[in-house]
C-alpha cells in the first residue's frame, strides 16, 4: 500500500469529464452574485468527490454522461460550500494556497455565498428528475452539519474517545464521499448490492482520508497542503493521533503537555511540542495504521463487489488516501 499514486494520474480515465464538470459549475454560477465562487473552484482542489460520482456512474453499456456530470457538479458545489462555511467555523486563514473566502470577502458574504451554493446544487440535482440523488444528498447534508456541530461541541474535550472521533469524521467527511459513490451508482442503474458496496467503499475511504488529513495537520507541508498546519489543534479540535497520545502519557505528562490547551492559550511553541510528542510516542504512526485499516477495508469492498470498470482506479484511490501530501 505504499507507492505514491498521483491523484491526477489516478483520475486520468475521467479527465475530460472532470473538466466538463468544472465548466458546468461555472455555467451554473453565472449570476454576478455568485461569480466569486470561481475564486475557489478554479484554485485547484482535488476533484475527488465529483471524480467518485463519475467513476461510480460511468459503467454499463450506455451511461447518462450528462446526468452524471450534473450530479458531479452538484456535489463539488456542496463540497465548496462546506469549505467556505468550515473556514469561518475554524477561523482558517488559507485555503488552496489563497486567502480563505471569508478573509477575502468577509463572513457575511461567505455565509450567504455558501448558502447560495447549497441551494444551487439542490436545484441542479432536482433537474435530474430522479428521487435518489436528491434523497442521498439531503441525508448527506444533514450528516455534514451534524458532524461539524459535534466537532465544535467536542472542542477542548481532552477525554474525547476514539469512538466519538470516528462518529464525527464519519459524518463530517465520509458521509459525503459515500454519497458521491451512491449517487453515481444510482444514476447508472446499479444493483442494490453494488450500490451498497460502493457506498461502503466511500465510507471507509472517507474515514482513511480524514484520519490522514488530521495527521497532516500535525506533520504536513503547508505549501503543499495549501492551508496552515496545527490549525485544528490550535482551535482545540482533538484528532486521532492526539487521542492516542493522551492514552500513552502519564497523568502528570498529560497535564504538562496539554496545559496550554486546557487554558485555551496555545501558541506555536506549545502546539509544536504536542505535534513532536505525537510523533515521538508513536501515536501518529498508530493513527496512520488505523487509516490503513480503513483503506484496506475500502479496497476489500471493491474486490468483493466485483465492480466492473475502474476497479483498478478505486484500488489506487484507496492507496492515494494514505500517502497524499496535499
Ligand atoms: C473540513 O474539516 C470540514 C468538513 C469536511 C465539513 C464541513 C461541514 C459543514 C461546514 C456543515 C455543512 C452544512 C450543510 C448545510 C451541508 P477540517 O476542518 O478538518 O478540514 P480542513 O483542515 O480542510 O479545514
Ligand atoms: Mg477546517
Coordinates of N, CA and C in Angstrom, one line a residue, residues 42-253:
X42 N -11.7 27.5 -9.2 CA -10.6 27.4 -10.1 C -9.2 27.4 -9.4
X43 N -9.3 27.4 -8.1 CA -8.0 27.4 -7.4 C -7.4 26.0 -7.2
X44 N -7.9 25.1 -8.0 CA -7.4 23.7 -7.8 C -8.4 22.9 -7.1
X45 N -8.0 22.2 -6.1 CA -8.9 21.3 -5.4 C -8.7 19.9 -6.1
X46 N -9.0 18.9 -5.4 CA -8.6 17.6 -5.9 C -9.7 17.0 -6.8
X47 N -10.9 17.5 -6.8 CA -12.0 17.0 -7.6 C -12.3 15.5 -7.3
X48 N -12.0 15.1 -6.1 CA -12.1 13.8 -5.7 C -13.6 13.3 -5.6
X49 N -14.4 14.2 -5.1 CA -15.9 13.9 -4.9 C -16.6 13.8 -6.3
X50 N -16.4 14.8 -7.2 CA -17.1 14.6 -8.5 C -16.4 13.4 -9.2
X51 N -15.1 13.2 -9.0 CA -14.5 12.0 -9.6 C -15.2 10.7 -9.2
X52 N -15.6 10.6 -7.9 CA -16.2 9.4 -7.4 C -17.6 9.2 -8.0
X53 N -18.3 10.3 -8.2 CA -19.6 10.2 -8.9 C -19.4 9.7 -10.3
X54 N -18.5 10.2 -11.0 CA -18.3 9.8 -12.4 C -17.8 8.3 -12.4
X55 N -16.8 8.0 -11.6 CA -16.3 6.6 -11.6 C -17.4 5.6 -11.3
X56 N -18.2 6.0 -10.3 CA -19.3 5.0 -9.9 C -20.4 5.0 -10.9
X57 N -20.5 6.0 -11.8 CA -21.6 6.0 -12.7 C -21.3 5.7 -14.2
X58 N -20.0 5.9 -14.5 CA -19.7 5.6 -16.0 C -19.5 4.1 -16.2
X59 N -20.5 3.3 -15.9 CA -20.4 1.9 -16.0 C -21.5 1.5 -16.9
X60 N -21.5 0.2 -17.3 CA -22.7 -0.2 -18.1 C -22.6 0.2 -19.5
X61 N -23.5 -0.3 -20.4 CA -23.4 0.0 -21.8 C -23.6 1.4 -22.2
X62 N -24.6 2.1 -21.6 CA -24.8 3.5 -22.1 C -25.1 4.4 -20.9
X63 N -24.0 4.8 -20.2 CA -24.3 5.7 -19.1 C -24.8 7.0 -19.5
X64 N -25.6 7.7 -18.7 CA -26.1 9.0 -19.0 C -25.1 10.0 -18.5
X65 N -24.1 10.3 -19.4 CA -23.0 11.2 -19.1 C -23.4 12.6 -18.6
X66 N -24.4 13.1 -19.3 CA -24.9 14.5 -18.9 C -25.4 14.5 -17.5
X67 N -26.2 13.5 -17.1 CA -26.8 13.5 -15.8 C -25.6 13.3 -14.8
X68 N -24.7 12.4 -15.1 CA -23.6 12.2 -14.2 C -22.7 13.4 -14.0
X69 N -22.5 14.2 -15.1 CA -21.7 15.4 -15.0 C -22.5 16.4 -14.1
X70 N -23.8 16.5 -14.3 CA -24.6 17.5 -13.5 C -24.5 17.1 -12.0
X71 N -24.7 15.8 -11.7 CA -24.6 15.3 -10.3 C -23.2 15.6 -9.8
X72 N -22.2 15.3 -10.6 CA -20.8 15.6 -10.1 C -20.6 17.1 -9.8
X73 N -21.2 17.9 -10.7 CA -21.1 19.4 -10.5 C -21.8 19.7 -9.1
X74 N -22.9 19.1 -8.9 CA -23.7 19.4 -7.7 C -22.9 19.1 -6.4
X75 N -22.3 17.9 -6.4 CA -21.5 17.5 -5.2 C -20.3 18.4 -5.0
X76 N -19.7 18.8 -6.1 CA -18.5 19.7 -5.9 C -19.0 21.1 -5.4
X77 N -20.2 21.5 -5.8 CA -20.7 22.7 -5.3 C -21.0 22.6 -3.8
X78 N -21.6 21.5 -3.4 CA -21.8 21.2 -2.0 C -20.5 21.2 -1.2
X79 N -19.5 20.5 -1.8 CA -18.2 20.4 -1.1 C -17.6 21.8 -0.9
X80 N -17.7 22.6 -2.0 CA -17.1 24.0 -1.9 C -17.9 24.8 -0.9
X81 N -19.2 24.7 -0.8 CA -19.9 25.4 0.3 C -19.5 25.0 1.6
X82 N -19.2 23.7 1.8 CA -18.8 23.2 3.2 C -17.4 23.9 3.5
X83 N -16.6 24.0 2.5 CA -15.2 24.6 2.8 C -15.4 26.0 3.2
X84 N -16.2 26.8 2.4 CA -16.4 28.2 2.8 C -16.9 28.3 4.2
X85 N -17.9 27.5 4.5 CA -18.5 27.6 5.9 C -17.5 27.1 6.9
X86 N -16.9 26.0 6.6 CA -15.9 25.4 7.6 C -14.8 26.4 7.9
X87 N -14.3 27.1 6.9 CA -13.2 28.1 7.2 C -13.7 29.2 8.1
X88 N -15.0 29.5 8.1 CA -15.4 30.5 9.0 C -15.5 29.9 10.4
X89 N -16.1 28.7 10.5 CA -16.2 28.0 11.8 C -14.8 27.8 12.4
X90 N -13.8 27.5 11.6 CA -12.4 27.2 12.1 C -11.5 28.4 12.1
X91 N -12.1 29.6 11.8 CA -11.3 30.8 11.6 C -10.0 30.6 10.8
X92 N -10.2 29.8 9.7 CA -9.0 29.5 8.9 C -8.6 30.7 8.1
X93 N -7.3 30.8 7.8 CA -6.8 32.0 7.0 C -6.6 31.6 5.6
X94 N -6.2 30.4 5.3 CA -5.8 30.0 3.9 C -6.5 28.7 3.4
X95 N -6.8 28.7 2.2 CA -7.5 27.6 1.6 C -7.0 27.5 0.1
X96 N -6.5 26.4 -0.3 CA -6.0 26.2 -1.7 C -5.0 27.3 -2.0
X97 N -4.1 27.5 -1.1 CA -3.0 28.5 -1.3 C -3.5 29.9 -1.4
X98 N -4.7 30.2 -1.2 CA -5.2 31.5 -1.3 C -5.8 32.0 0.0
X99 N -6.0 33.3 0.3 CA -6.7 33.6 1.5 C -8.1 33.0 1.5
X100 N -8.5 32.5 2.7 CA -9.8 31.8 2.8 C -10.9 32.8 2.3
X101 N -12.0 32.3 1.8 CA -13.1 33.1 1.2 C -13.5 34.2 2.1
X102 N -13.7 33.9 3.4 CA -14.2 34.9 4.3 C -13.2 36.0 4.6
X103 N -11.9 35.6 4.4 CA -10.8 36.6 4.7 C -10.8 37.6 3.5
X104 N -11.2 37.1 2.4 CA -11.2 38.0 1.2 C -12.4 38.9 1.1
X105 N -13.6 38.2 1.4 CA -14.9 39.0 1.2 C -15.7 39.2 2.5
X106 N -15.2 38.7 3.6 CA -15.9 38.9 4.9 C -16.9 37.8 5.1
X107 N -17.2 37.6 6.4 CA -18.0 36.5 6.9 C -19.5 36.5 6.3
X108 N -20.0 37.7 6.2 CA -21.4 37.8 5.7 C -21.6 37.3 4.3
X109 N -20.7 37.8 3.4 CA -20.8 37.3 2.0 C -20.4 35.8 1.9
X110 N -19.5 35.4 2.8 CA -19.1 34.0 2.8 C -20.2 33.1 3.2
X111 N -20.9 33.4 4.3 CA -22.1 32.6 4.7 C -23.1 32.5 3.6
X112 N -23.4 33.7 3.0 CA -24.5 33.7 2.1 C -24.1 33.1 0.7
X113 N -22.8 33.2 0.4 CA -22.4 32.5 -0.9 C -22.5 31.0 -0.7
X114 N -22.1 30.5 0.5 CA -22.2 29.1 0.8 C -23.6 28.7 0.7
X115 N -24.5 29.4 1.3 CA -26.0 29.1 1.2 C -26.4 29.0 -0.2
X116 N -26.0 30.0 -1.0 CA -26.4 30.1 -2.4 C -25.9 28.8 -3.2
X117 N -24.7 28.4 -2.8 CA -24.1 27.2 -3.4 C -24.9 26.0 -3.1
X118 N -25.3 25.8 -1.8 CA -26.1 24.6 -1.4 C -27.4 24.6 -2.2
X119 N -28.1 25.8 -2.3 CA -29.4 25.8 -2.9 C -29.2 25.5 -4.4
X120 N -28.1 26.1 -5.0 CA -27.9 25.9 -6.5 C -27.6 24.4 -6.7
X121 N -26.9 23.8 -5.8 CA -26.6 22.3 -6.0 C -27.9 21.5 -6.0
X122 N -28.8 21.8 -5.1 CA -30.0 21.1 -5.0 C -30.9 21.3 -6.2
X123 N -30.8 22.6 -6.7 CA -31.6 22.9 -7.8 C -31.1 22.0 -9.0
X124 N -29.8 21.9 -9.2 CA -29.3 21.1 -10.2 C -29.7 19.6 -10.1
X125 N -29.6 19.1 -8.8 CA -30.0 17.7 -8.6 C -31.5 17.5 -8.9
X126 N -32.3 18.5 -8.5 CA -33.8 18.4 -8.8 C -34.0 18.3 -10.3
X127 N -33.2 19.0 -11.1 CA -33.5 18.9 -12.5 C -33.1 17.6 -13.1
X128 N -32.5 16.7 -12.4 CA -32.3 15.3 -12.9 C -33.6 14.5 -12.9
X129 N -34.5 15.0 -12.1 CA -35.9 14.3 -12.0 C -35.7 12.9 -11.6
X130 N -34.8 12.7 -10.6 CA -34.7 11.3 -10.0 C -34.7 11.5 -8.5
X131 N -35.4 10.7 -7.8 CA -35.5 10.9 -6.4 C -34.2 10.6 -5.6
X132 N -33.5 9.5 -6.0 CA -32.4 9.0 -5.2 C -31.3 10.0 -5.0
X133 N -30.8 10.7 -6.1 CA -29.7 11.6 -5.8 C -30.1 12.7 -4.8
X134 N -31.4 13.2 -5.0 CA -31.8 14.2 -4.0 C -31.9 13.7 -2.6
X135 N -32.5 12.5 -2.5 CA -32.6 12.0 -1.1 C -31.2 11.7 -0.5
X136 N -30.3 11.2 -1.3 CA -29.0 10.8 -0.8 C -28.3 12.1 -0.3
X137 N -28.3 13.2 -1.2 CA -27.6 14.4 -0.8 C -28.3 15.2 0.3
X138 N -29.6 15.1 0.4 CA -30.3 15.7 1.6 C -29.8 15.1 2.9
X139 N -29.8 13.7 2.9 CA -29.3 13.0 4.1 C -27.8 13.3 4.4
X140 N -27.0 13.4 3.3 CA -25.6 13.7 3.5 C -25.5 15.1 4.1
X141 N -26.2 16.1 3.6 CA -26.1 17.4 4.2 C -26.5 17.5 5.6
X142 N -27.5 16.7 6.0 CA -27.8 16.6 7.4 C -26.6 16.0 8.2
X143 N -26.0 15.0 7.7 CA -24.9 14.4 8.4 C -23.7 15.3 8.5
X144 N -23.4 16.1 7.4 CA -22.3 17.0 7.3 C -22.5 18.0 8.5
X145 N -23.7 18.6 8.6 CA -23.9 19.6 9.6 C -23.8 19.0 11.0
X146 N -24.3 17.8 11.1 CA -24.2 17.1 12.4 C -22.8 16.9 12.8
X147 N -22.0 16.4 11.9 CA -20.6 16.2 12.1 C -19.8 17.4 12.5
X148 N -20.1 18.5 11.8 CA -19.4 19.8 12.1 C -19.8 20.3 13.4
X149 N -21.1 20.1 13.7 CA -21.6 20.6 15.1 C -21.0 19.8 16.2
X150 N -21.0 18.4 16.0 CA -20.4 17.6 17.0 C -18.9 18.0 17.3
X151 N -18.2 18.3 16.2 CA -16.8 18.7 16.3 C -16.6 20.0 17.1
X152 N -17.5 20.9 16.9 CA -17.5 22.2 17.6 C -17.8 21.9 19.1
X153 N -18.8 21.0 19.3 CA -19.1 20.7 20.7 C -18.0 20.0 21.5
X154 N -17.2 19.2 20.7 CA -16.1 18.4 21.3 C -14.8 19.2 21.5
X155 N -14.8 20.4 21.1 CA -13.5 21.2 21.2 C -13.0 21.2 22.6
X156 N -11.7 21.1 22.8 CA -11.0 21.1 24.0 C -11.4 20.0 25.0
X157 N -12.2 19.0 24.5 CA -12.5 17.9 25.4 C -11.4 16.9 25.4
X158 N -10.5 17.0 26.4 CA -9.3 16.2 26.4 C -9.6 14.7 26.6
X159 N -10.9 14.4 27.0 CA -11.2 13.0 27.2 C -12.0 12.4 26.0
X160 N -11.9 13.1 24.9 CA -12.6 12.6 23.7 C -12.1 11.2 23.3
X161 N -13.1 10.3 23.0 CA -12.7 8.9 22.8 C -12.5 8.6 21.3
X162 N -11.9 7.5 21.0 CA -11.7 7.1 19.5 C -13.1 7.0 18.9
X163 N -14.0 6.4 19.6 CA -15.4 6.1 19.0 C -16.1 7.5 18.7
X164 N -15.9 8.4 19.6 CA -16.6 9.7 19.4 C -15.9 10.4 18.2
X165 N -14.6 10.3 18.1 CA -13.9 10.9 17.0 C -14.3 10.3 15.7
X166 N -14.5 9.0 15.6 CA -14.9 8.3 14.4 C -16.3 8.7 14.0
X167 N -17.2 8.9 15.0 CA -18.5 9.4 14.8 C -18.5 10.7 14.1
X168 N -17.6 11.6 14.6 CA -17.5 13.0 14.0 C -17.1 12.9 12.5
X169 N -16.0 12.2 12.3 CA -15.4 12.2 10.9 C -16.3 11.4 9.9
X170 N -17.0 10.4 10.5 CA -17.9 9.7 9.6 C -18.9 10.6 9.0
X171 N -19.5 11.5 9.9 CA -20.5 12.4 9.5 C -19.9 13.6 8.7
X172 N -18.8 14.2 9.2 CA -18.4 15.4 8.5 C -17.6 15.2 7.2
X173 N -17.1 14.0 7.0 CA -16.3 13.8 5.8 C -16.8 12.5 5.0
X174 N -16.8 11.4 5.7 CA -17.0 10.1 5.0 C -18.4 10.1 4.4
X175 N -19.4 10.7 5.0 CA -20.8 10.7 4.5 C -20.9 11.2 3.1
X176 N -20.2 12.3 2.8 CA -20.3 13.0 1.5 C -19.6 12.1 0.5
X177 N -18.4 11.5 0.9 CA -17.7 10.7 -0.1 C -18.5 9.4 -0.4
X178 N -19.1 8.8 0.6 CA -20.0 7.7 0.4 C -21.2 8.1 -0.5
X179 N -21.8 9.2 -0.2 CA -22.9 9.7 -1.0 C -22.6 9.9 -2.5
X180 N -21.3 10.3 -2.8 CA -20.9 10.5 -4.2 C -20.9 9.2 -4.9
X181 N -20.4 8.2 -4.2 CA -20.3 6.8 -4.8 C -21.8 6.3 -5.1
X182 N -22.6 6.6 -4.1 CA -24.0 6.0 -4.2 C -24.8 6.8 -5.3
X183 N -24.6 8.1 -5.4 CA -25.3 8.8 -6.5 C -24.9 8.3 -7.9
X184 N -23.6 8.2 -8.0 CA -23.1 7.7 -9.3 C -23.7 6.3 -9.7
X185 N -23.6 5.4 -8.6 CA -24.1 4.1 -8.8 C -25.6 4.1 -9.2
X186 N -26.4 4.9 -8.4 CA -27.8 5.0 -8.6 C -28.1 5.5 -10.0
X187 N -27.4 6.5 -10.5 CA -27.7 7.0 -11.8 C -27.3 6.1 -13.0
X188 N -26.5 5.1 -12.6 CA -26.1 4.1 -13.7 C -27.0 2.8 -13.5
X189 N -28.0 2.9 -12.7 CA -28.9 1.8 -12.5 C -28.2 0.5 -11.9
X190 N -27.2 0.8 -11.0 CA -26.5 -0.4 -10.4 C -27.5 -1.2 -9.5
X191 N -27.1 -2.4 -9.3 CA -27.9 -3.3 -8.4 C -27.8 -2.8 -7.0
X192 N -28.8 -3.1 -6.1 CA -28.7 -2.7 -4.7 C -27.4 -3.2 -4.1
X193 N -26.9 -4.3 -4.5 CA -25.7 -4.9 -3.9 C -24.5 -4.0 -4.2
X194 N -24.3 -3.7 -5.5 CA -23.2 -2.8 -6.0 C -23.3 -1.5 -5.3
X195 N -24.5 -0.9 -5.3 CA -24.7 0.4 -4.7 C -24.3 0.4 -3.2
X196 N -24.6 -0.7 -2.5 CA -24.2 -0.8 -1.1 C -22.7 -0.9 -0.9
X197 N -22.1 -1.7 -1.8 CA -20.7 -1.9 -1.7 C -19.9 -0.6 -2.1
X198 N -20.4 0.1 -3.1 CA -19.7 1.3 -3.4 C -19.9 2.4 -2.3
X199 N -21.0 2.4 -1.7 CA -21.2 3.2 -0.5 C -20.3 2.9 0.6
X200 N -20.1 1.6 0.8 CA -19.2 1.1 1.9 C -17.7 1.5 1.5
X201 N -17.4 1.4 0.2 CA -16.1 1.8 -0.2 C -15.9 3.3 0.2
X202 N -16.9 4.1 -0.2 CA -16.8 5.6 0.1 C -16.6 5.9 1.6
X203 N -17.4 5.1 2.4 CA -17.4 5.4 3.8 C -16.0 5.1 4.4
X204 N -15.5 3.9 4.0 CA -14.1 3.5 4.6 C -13.0 4.4 4.0
X205 N -13.1 4.7 2.7 CA -12.2 5.6 2.1 C -12.2 6.9 2.8
X206 N -13.4 7.4 3.0 CA -13.6 8.8 3.6 C -13.0 8.8 5.1
X207 N -13.1 7.7 5.8 CA -12.5 7.6 7.1 C -11.0 7.7 7.1
X208 N -10.5 6.9 6.1 CA -9.0 6.9 6.0 C -8.5 8.3 5.6
X209 N -9.3 8.9 4.6 CA -8.9 10.2 4.1 C -8.9 11.3 5.2
X210 N -9.9 11.3 6.1 CA -10.0 12.3 7.1 C -8.9 12.1 8.2
X211 N -8.7 10.8 8.5 CA -7.6 10.5 9.6 C -6.3 11.0 9.0
X212 N -6.0 10.8 7.8 CA -4.7 11.2 7.2 C -4.7 12.8 7.2
X213 N -5.9 13.4 6.8 CA -6.0 14.8 6.9 C -5.6 15.4 8.2
X214 N -6.1 14.7 9.3 CA -5.8 15.1 10.6 C -4.3 14.9 11.0
X215 N -3.7 13.8 10.5 CA -2.3 13.6 10.7 C -1.5 14.7 10.0
X216 N -1.9 15.1 8.8 CA -1.2 16.1 8.1 C -1.3 17.4 8.8
X217 N -2.3 17.7 9.6 CA -2.4 18.9 10.3 C -1.3 19.0 11.3
X218 N -0.7 17.8 11.7 CA 0.4 17.8 12.6 C 1.8 17.8 11.9
X219 N 1.8 17.2 10.7 CA 3.1 17.0 10.1 C 3.3 17.5 8.7
X220 N 2.2 18.0 8.1 CA 2.2 18.3 6.7 C 3.0 19.5 6.3
X221 N 3.2 19.7 5.0 CA 3.9 20.9 4.5 C 2.8 21.9 4.1
X222 N 2.7 23.0 4.8 CA 1.7 24.0 4.5 C 1.6 24.4 3.0
X223 N 2.8 24.5 2.3 CA 2.8 24.9 0.9 C 2.1 23.8 0.0
X224 N 2.4 22.6 0.3 CA 1.7 21.5 -0.5 C 0.2 21.4 -0.1
X225 N 0.0 21.6 1.2 CA -1.4 21.4 1.6 C -2.3 22.6 1.2
X226 N -1.7 23.8 1.0 CA -2.4 25.0 0.6 C -3.2 25.6 1.8
X227 N -2.9 25.1 3.0 CA -3.5 25.7 4.2 C -2.5 25.6 5.4
X228 N -2.8 26.3 6.5 CA -1.9 26.3 7.6 C -2.0 24.9 8.3
X229 N -0.9 24.6 9.0 CA -0.9 23.4 9.8 C -1.1 23.7 11.3
X230 N -1.3 22.7 12.1 CA -1.6 22.9 13.5 C -2.8 23.8 13.8
X231 N -3.6 24.0 12.7 CA -4.7 24.9 12.9 C -5.8 24.2 13.7
X232 N -6.1 22.9 13.4 CA -7.2 22.2 14.1 C -6.9 22.2 15.6
X233 N -5.6 21.8 15.9 CA -5.2 21.7 17.3 C -5.3 23.0 18.0
X234 N -4.9 24.1 17.3 CA -5.0 25.4 17.8 C -6.4 25.8 18.2
X235 N -7.4 25.2 17.5 CA -8.8 25.5 17.8 C -9.4 24.5 18.8
X236 N -8.5 23.6 19.3 CA -9.0 22.7 20.3 C -9.6 21.4 19.7
X237 N -9.5 21.2 18.4 CA -10.0 20.0 17.7 C -9.1 18.9 18.0
X238 N -9.5 17.9 18.7 CA -8.6 16.8 19.1 C -8.8 15.7 18.1
X239 N -7.7 15.3 17.4 CA -7.8 14.3 16.3 C -7.2 13.0 16.8
X240 N -7.3 12.0 16.0 CA -6.9 10.6 16.4 C -5.5 10.5 17.0
X241 N -4.4 11.1 16.3 CA -3.1 11.0 16.9 C -3.0 11.6 18.3
X242 N -3.8 12.6 18.5 CA -3.8 13.3 19.9 C -4.5 12.5 20.9
X243 N -5.6 11.8 20.4 CA -6.3 10.9 21.3 C -5.4 9.8 21.8
X244 N -4.7 9.2 20.8 CA -3.8 8.1 21.1 C -2.6 8.6 22.0
X245 N -2.2 9.8 21.7 CA -1.1 10.4 22.6 C -1.5 10.5 24.0
X246 N -2.7 11.0 24.2 CA -3.2 11.2 25.6 C -3.3 9.9 26.3
X247 N -3.5 8.8 25.6 CA -3.6 7.5 26.2 C -2.3 6.9 26.6
X248 N -1.2 7.4 25.9 CA 0.1 6.8 26.2 C 0.8 7.6 27.4
X249 N 0.4 8.8 27.7 CA 1.1 9.6 28.6 C 0.6 9.3 30.1
X250 N 1.5 9.6 31.0 CA 1.1 9.5 32.4 C 0.2 10.7 32.7
X251 N -0.5 10.7 33.8 CA -1.4 11.8 34.2 C -0.6 13.1 34.3
X252 N 0.7 13.0 34.9 CA 1.5 14.2 35.0 C 1.9 14.8 33.7
X253 N 2.4 13.8 32.8 CA 2.9 14.3 31.5 C 1.7 14.9 30.7

